Amino acid sequence: MWIGAVSLFPEMFNAVTDYGITGRAVRDGLLTFNAWNPRDFTHDRHRTVDDRPYGGGPGMLMKIQPLRDAIHAARESAPGKACVVYLSPQGERLDQAGVESLASNESLILVAGRYEGVDERLIASEVDREVSLGDFVLSGGELAAMSVIDAVTRLIPGALGHAQSAEQDSFADGLLDCPHYTRPEVYEGQAVPDVLLGGHHDQIRRWRLQQSLRRTLERRPDLLEKRVFTEEERQLLDEILNEPGA
Ligand SMILES: CN(C)c1cccc(CNc2ccc(C(N)=O)cn2)c1
C-alpha cells in the first residue's frame, strides 16, 4: 500500500515509519510512505502557508496554493489514482468499517491541517473524504493521520504476524475484546480464570466469545444493535441475560 502525507511537520511521521508494526511494514516493503510539506511549495520570501480568515475571527487558516501544490506533487508520486483524505473534527466518524474502506485504496494521501483548518475551497476541489477520529480537537491533523496509517497498515496481508492477524479478526467482527491474562497466575489475590488454565481450546474459545459479548453488552450496547448473531452467540447471550441479577 502507498500512503502520502501532506503536513507542515513531516518529521512527526517518523513515529509510524520508524517503530513497531508500521515500521516493519515499511522495512518489508508492504507499506510505502512519503511526506510533502506545503512550505516547500511557497514562493514568497517568508514561505507563508497561513493567512487570516475572511470575516475575522480567531486564529489563522492554511492557504490554498501551497496545500494544492503539495497534494498535486503527492498525486504525481502515487501509483494509481489516490484517495485524498482530510482529517478534521468536521469529518465522517471513523470506525473499523471505515478503516477497511480506506485500506481498499491502492494509494491514500492524508492531508493534516494545522491552525484553524483550511480554506473550504481546497476541500471542495482536492479532498475525496473528510474523516474524524472522534469528537475532540487536536492541534493538527498529524496524530489523526498517523492513527489512520496504523489502522490501515494492520489490514495489509503479512503486516501482522500470522497469529496476530487471526486474533485481530475476532476483535474486528464488531465486538469489544475479551479480558486477557498472562503470568503470574495469581496477582494480589486475583487468580486467572480456571478455564484459561485448562487447555480445552473449544471451552476457551466459547468463554472468550461470551466475555466479549458480556463486555460489549455492558459497555457498548449500541454495537450489538445492528449485529447479526450466530446461533452460538445467541445461546451465550441468553446465558448472560438469564444470570441471577442480570
Ligand atoms: C476546526 N479545527 C480546530 C480544525 C479543523 C481542521 C483540522 C484540524 C486539525 N486538528 C484535528 C484534526 C482531526 C481531528 C479529529 N477529531 O479527527 C481533530 N483535530 C483542526
Tab-separated table of C-alpha atoms and ligand atoms in Angstrom:
chain	number	residue	atom	x	y	z
A	1	MET	CA	0.000	0.000	0.000
A	2	TRP	CA	1.156	3.543	-0.802
A	3	ILE	CA	0.467	6.390	1.635
A	4	GLY	CA	1.413	10.042	1.221
A	5	ALA	CA	1.022	12.744	3.855
A	6	VAL	CA	0.782	16.493	3.382
A	7	SER	CA	1.945	18.174	6.579
A	8	LEU	CA	3.871	21.173	7.912
A	9	PHE	CA	5.645	18.774	10.307
A	10	PRO	CA	6.657	15.774	8.149
A	11	GLU	CA	9.187	14.505	10.716
A	12	MET	CA	6.281	13.699	13.060
A	13	PHE	CA	5.509	10.721	10.809
A	14	ASN	CA	8.780	9.082	11.866
A	15	ALA	CA	6.678	7.856	14.793
A	16	VAL	CA	4.943	5.400	12.437
A	17	THR	CA	7.652	4.826	9.804
A	18	ASP	CA	10.414	4.032	12.337
A	19	TYR	CA	8.714	1.932	15.018
A	20	GLY	CA	6.659	-1.189	15.622
A	21	ILE	CA	4.358	-2.967	13.189
A	22	THR	CA	4.114	0.043	10.864
A	23	GLY	CA	7.913	0.456	10.887
A	24	ARG	CA	8.340	-3.193	9.949
A	25	ALA	CA	5.726	-2.880	7.182
A	26	VAL	CA	7.797	-0.047	5.677
A	27	ARG	CA	11.033	-2.018	6.012
A	28	ASP	CA	9.399	-5.093	4.452
A	29	GLY	CA	8.081	-3.044	1.549
A	30	LEU	CA	4.435	-3.737	2.462
A	31	LEU	CA	3.879	-0.013	3.041
A	32	THR	CA	5.440	2.878	1.102
A	33	PHE	CA	5.255	6.263	2.852
A	34	ASN	CA	6.285	9.737	1.741
A	35	ALA	CA	5.536	13.214	3.113
A	36	TRP	CA	5.191	16.582	1.351
A	37	ASN	CA	5.481	19.881	3.206
A	38	PRO	CA	3.312	22.731	1.872
A	39	ARG	CA	6.036	25.163	2.971
A	40	ASP	CA	8.249	23.714	0.219
A	41	PHE	CA	5.612	24.842	-2.286
A	42	THR	CA	5.553	28.512	-1.267
A	43	HIS	CA	7.026	31.198	-3.498
A	44	ASP	CA	7.344	34.174	-1.181
A	45	ARG	CA	10.418	35.136	0.807
A	46	HIS	CA	8.763	34.256	4.121
A	47	ARG	CA	7.434	30.897	2.847
A	48	THR	CA	3.931	31.824	4.007
A	49	VAL	CA	1.487	28.913	4.486
A	50	ASP	CA	-1.219	30.591	6.550
A	51	ASP	CA	-3.353	33.686	6.358
A	52	ARG	CA	-6.107	35.497	8.244
A	53	PRO	CA	-9.722	34.329	7.859
A	54	TYR	CA	-12.120	36.475	5.830
A	55	GLY	CA	-14.876	37.744	8.106
A	56	GLY	CA	-12.483	37.964	11.042
A	57	GLY	CA	-12.336	35.553	13.971
A	58	PRO	CA	-9.502	33.999	15.969
A	59	GLY	CA	-6.585	32.109	14.521
A	60	MET	CA	-5.279	31.524	11.013
A	61	LEU	CA	-6.146	29.256	8.111
A	62	MET	CA	-3.874	27.277	5.786
A	63	LYS	CA	-3.573	28.919	2.385
A	64	ILE	CA	-4.911	27.087	-0.690
A	65	GLN	CA	-1.960	27.295	-3.108
A	66	PRO	CA	0.845	25.638	-1.047
A	67	LEU	CA	-1.545	22.849	0.029
A	68	ARG	CA	-2.868	22.338	-3.506
A	69	ASP	CA	0.626	22.133	-4.989
A	70	ALA	CA	1.790	19.720	-2.274
A	71	ILE	CA	-1.248	17.495	-2.885
A	72	HIS	CA	-0.586	17.530	-6.644
A	73	ALA	CA	3.063	16.560	-6.070
A	74	ALA	CA	1.860	13.662	-3.928
A	75	ARG	CA	-0.679	12.638	-6.601
A	76	GLU	CA	2.098	12.501	-9.232
A	77	SER	CA	4.124	10.233	-6.980
A	78	ALA	CA	1.254	7.900	-6.082
A	79	PRO	CA	0.664	4.688	-8.037
A	80	GLY	CA	-2.850	4.685	-9.481
A	81	LYS	CA	-5.467	7.259	-8.552
A	82	ALA	CA	-5.012	8.325	-4.913
A	83	CYS	CA	-7.872	8.872	-2.490
A	84	VAL	CA	-7.280	12.248	-0.796
A	85	VAL	CA	-8.361	12.220	2.875
A	86	TYR	CA	-8.602	15.343	5.039
A	87	LEU	CA	-8.518	14.749	8.828
A	88	SER	CA	-10.776	17.153	10.702
A	89	PRO	CA	-13.342	17.258	13.528
A	90	GLN	CA	-15.927	18.011	10.816
A	91	GLY	CA	-15.330	14.709	9.033
A	92	GLU	CA	-17.280	11.449	8.970
A	93	ARG	CA	-16.661	9.470	12.190
A	94	LEU	CA	-14.130	6.731	11.501
A	95	ASP	CA	-14.742	3.149	12.692
A	96	GLN	CA	-13.209	-0.199	11.711
A	97	ALA	CA	-15.516	-0.463	8.682
A	98	GLY	CA	-14.295	2.961	7.572
A	99	VAL	CA	-10.692	1.868	8.078
A	100	GLU	CA	-11.360	-1.181	5.877
A	101	SER	CA	-12.800	1.041	3.156
A	102	LEU	CA	-9.754	3.356	3.318
A	103	ALA	CA	-7.446	0.317	3.193
A	104	SER	CA	-9.113	-0.815	-0.053
A	105	ASN	CA	-7.436	2.079	-1.896
A	106	GLU	CA	-4.158	1.442	-3.752
A	107	SER	CA	-2.980	4.894	-2.647
A	108	LEU	CA	-4.004	7.307	0.096
A	109	ILE	CA	-2.972	10.947	0.516
A	110	LEU	CA	-3.606	12.158	4.083
A	111	VAL	CA	-3.855	15.933	4.489
A	112	ALA	CA	-3.015	17.142	8.011
A	113	GLY	CA	-4.396	20.586	8.774
A	114	ARG	CA	-2.916	22.998	11.291
A	115	TYR	CA	-4.151	26.310	12.731
A	116	GLU	CA	-7.963	26.536	12.443
A	117	GLY	CA	-8.078	24.394	9.326
A	118	VAL	CA	-8.010	25.081	5.610
A	119	ASP	CA	-9.861	27.205	3.059
A	120	GLU	CA	-13.122	25.406	2.238
A	121	ARG	CA	-12.406	25.696	-1.494
A	122	LEU	CA	-9.332	23.451	-1.087
A	123	ILE	CA	-11.551	20.775	0.472
A	124	ALA	CA	-14.121	21.161	-2.309
A	125	SER	CA	-11.546	20.934	-5.109
A	126	GLU	CA	-8.993	18.405	-3.773
A	127	VAL	CA	-10.451	16.273	-0.953
A	128	ASP	CA	-12.299	12.991	-1.597
A	129	ARG	CA	-13.120	12.099	2.045
A	130	GLU	CA	-13.163	14.245	5.189
A	131	VAL	CA	-12.612	11.987	8.211
A	132	SER	CA	-12.751	12.471	12.006
A	133	LEU	CA	-11.300	10.122	14.616
A	134	GLY	CA	-13.728	11.396	17.222
A	135	ASP	CA	-15.343	14.456	18.733
A	136	PHE	CA	-12.237	16.168	20.029
A	137	VAL	CA	-9.851	18.827	18.724
A	138	LEU	CA	-6.129	18.287	18.158
A	139	SER	CA	-3.583	20.989	17.374
A	140	GLY	CA	-3.013	19.384	13.993
A	141	GLY	CA	-4.195	16.514	11.839
A	142	GLU	CA	-0.861	14.648	12.036
A	143	LEU	CA	-1.711	12.459	15.044
A	144	ALA	CA	-5.066	11.614	13.445
A	145	ALA	CA	-3.301	10.819	10.149
A	146	MET	CA	-0.782	8.571	11.922
A	147	SER	CA	-3.648	6.709	13.604
A	148	VAL	CA	-5.164	6.080	10.179
A	149	ILE	CA	-1.794	4.858	8.853
A	150	ASP	CA	-1.510	2.417	11.771
A	151	ALA	CA	-5.076	1.129	11.438
A	152	VAL	CA	-4.925	0.558	7.646
A	153	THR	CA	-1.421	-0.981	7.839
A	154	ARG	CA	-2.701	-3.667	10.220
A	155	LEU	CA	-5.032	-4.788	7.399
A	156	ILE	CA	-2.233	-5.237	4.841
A	157	PRO	CA	-1.723	-9.018	4.373
A	158	GLY	CA	1.503	-10.005	6.090
A	159	ALA	CA	1.782	-6.866	8.215
A	160	LEU	CA	0.730	-8.691	11.379
A	161	GLY	CA	2.371	-11.958	12.422
A	162	HIS	CA	0.093	-14.829	11.300
A	163	ALA	CA	-1.116	-15.491	14.871
A	164	GLN	CA	-1.971	-11.812	15.480
A	165	SER	CA	-3.995	-11.474	12.290
A	166	ALA	CA	-6.194	-14.392	13.393
A	167	GLU	CA	-6.775	-12.754	16.813
A	168	GLN	CA	-7.344	-9.390	15.147
A	169	ASP	CA	-10.194	-10.890	13.070
A	170	SER	CA	-12.071	-11.862	16.210
A	171	PHE	CA	-11.938	-8.268	17.527
A	172	ALA	CA	-12.752	-6.684	14.184
A	173	ASP	CA	-16.034	-8.647	13.987
A	174	GLY	CA	-17.852	-5.866	15.812
A	175	LEU	CA	-17.437	-6.951	19.441
A	176	LEU	CA	-15.224	-5.497	22.147
A	177	ASP	CA	-12.222	-7.643	23.018
A	178	CYS	CA	-12.403	-10.156	25.870
A	179	PRO	CA	-10.197	-9.886	29.013
A	180	HIS	CA	-6.649	-11.244	28.634
A	181	TYR	CA	-4.269	-12.693	31.238
A	182	THR	CA	-0.616	-13.683	31.476
A	183	ARG	CA	1.753	-14.704	34.314
A	184	PRO	CA	1.616	-14.607	37.331
A	185	GLU	CA	-1.305	-16.979	37.831
A	186	VAL	CA	-2.358	-15.073	40.980
A	187	TYR	CA	-1.832	-11.306	41.310
A	188	GLU	CA	-2.794	-9.571	44.561
A	189	GLY	CA	-5.148	-12.448	45.312
A	190	GLN	CA	-6.782	-12.286	41.865
A	191	ALA	CA	-6.474	-15.610	40.038
A	192	VAL	CA	-6.584	-16.202	36.287
A	193	PRO	CA	-9.972	-17.756	35.293
A	194	ASP	CA	-9.660	-21.564	35.534
A	195	VAL	CA	-10.953	-22.184	32.008
A	196	LEU	CA	-7.855	-20.476	30.567
A	197	LEU	CA	-5.555	-22.818	32.505
A	198	GLY	CA	-7.372	-25.980	31.430
A	199	GLY	CA	-6.181	-26.195	27.848
A	200	HIS	CA	-9.635	-27.118	26.438
A	201	HIS	CA	-9.454	-24.999	23.286
A	202	ASP	CA	-13.153	-25.014	22.430
A	203	GLN	CA	-14.170	-24.182	26.014
A	204	ILE	CA	-11.598	-21.318	25.934
A	205	ARG	CA	-12.964	-20.066	22.592
A	206	ARG	CA	-16.537	-20.104	23.941
A	207	TRP	CA	-15.513	-18.420	27.193
A	208	ARG	CA	-13.698	-15.635	25.291
A	209	LEU	CA	-16.646	-15.151	22.947
A	210	GLN	CA	-19.064	-14.929	25.900
A	211	GLN	CA	-16.763	-12.449	27.658
A	212	SER	CA	-16.666	-10.301	24.522
A	213	LEU	CA	-20.471	-10.407	24.306
A	214	ARG	CA	-20.808	-9.562	28.010
A	215	ARG	CA	-18.339	-6.671	27.804
A	216	THR	CA	-19.960	-5.313	24.649
A	217	LEU	CA	-23.430	-5.555	26.242
A	218	GLU	CA	-22.192	-3.726	29.367
A	219	ARG	CA	-20.049	-1.035	27.739
A	220	ARG	CA	-21.238	-0.578	24.154
A	221	PRO	CA	-24.774	-1.974	23.689
A	222	ASP	CA	-25.002	0.220	20.566
A	223	LEU	CA	-22.553	-2.135	18.835
A	224	LEU	CA	-24.964	-5.029	19.392
A	225	GLU	CA	-27.989	-3.257	17.915
A	226	LYS	CA	-27.023	-3.762	14.269
A	227	ARG	CA	-25.217	-7.071	14.727
A	228	VAL	CA	-26.449	-10.403	13.350
A	229	PHE	CA	-25.734	-13.130	15.939
A	230	THR	CA	-24.716	-16.719	15.276
A	231	GLU	CA	-26.762	-19.406	16.989
A	232	GLU	CA	-23.911	-19.946	19.428
A	233	GLU	CA	-23.694	-16.224	20.218
A	234	ARG	CA	-27.424	-16.117	20.881
A	235	GLN	CA	-27.092	-19.046	23.314
A	236	LEU	CA	-24.184	-17.343	25.089
A	237	LEU	CA	-26.124	-14.064	25.263
A	238	ASP	CA	-29.168	-15.861	26.682
A	239	GLU	CA	-26.947	-17.377	29.382
A	240	ILE	CA	-25.713	-13.881	30.293
A	241	LEU	CA	-29.221	-12.415	30.318
A	242	ASN	CA	-30.560	-15.266	32.459
A	243	GLU	CA	-27.795	-14.941	35.025
A	244	PRO	CA	-29.124	-14.082	38.511
A	245	GLY	CA	-29.085	-10.296	38.925
A	246	ALA	CA	-28.707	-9.703	35.192
B	1	LIG	C1	-11.574	23.369	13.308
B	1	LIG	N1	-10.288	22.854	13.695
B	1	LIG	C2	-9.776	23.162	15.008
B	1	LIG	C3	-9.576	22.031	12.842
B	1	LIG	C4	-10.016	21.871	11.515
B	1	LIG	C5	-9.289	21.008	10.680
B	1	LIG	C6	-8.167	20.318	11.117
B	1	LIG	C7	-7.755	20.491	12.430
B	1	LIG	C8	-6.553	19.760	12.933
B	1	LIG	N2	-6.915	19.092	14.166
B	1	LIG	C9	-7.667	17.974	14.197
B	1	LIG	C10	-7.817	17.139	13.098
B	1	LIG	C11	-8.635	15.998	13.222
B	1	LIG	C12	-9.262	15.744	14.438
B	1	LIG	C13	-10.134	14.539	14.601
B	1	LIG	N3	-11.030	14.553	15.583
B	1	LIG	O1	-10.003	13.563	13.818
B	1	LIG	C14	-9.065	16.599	15.482
B	1	LIG	N4	-8.275	17.693	15.375
B	1	LIG	C15	-8.445	21.339	13.295
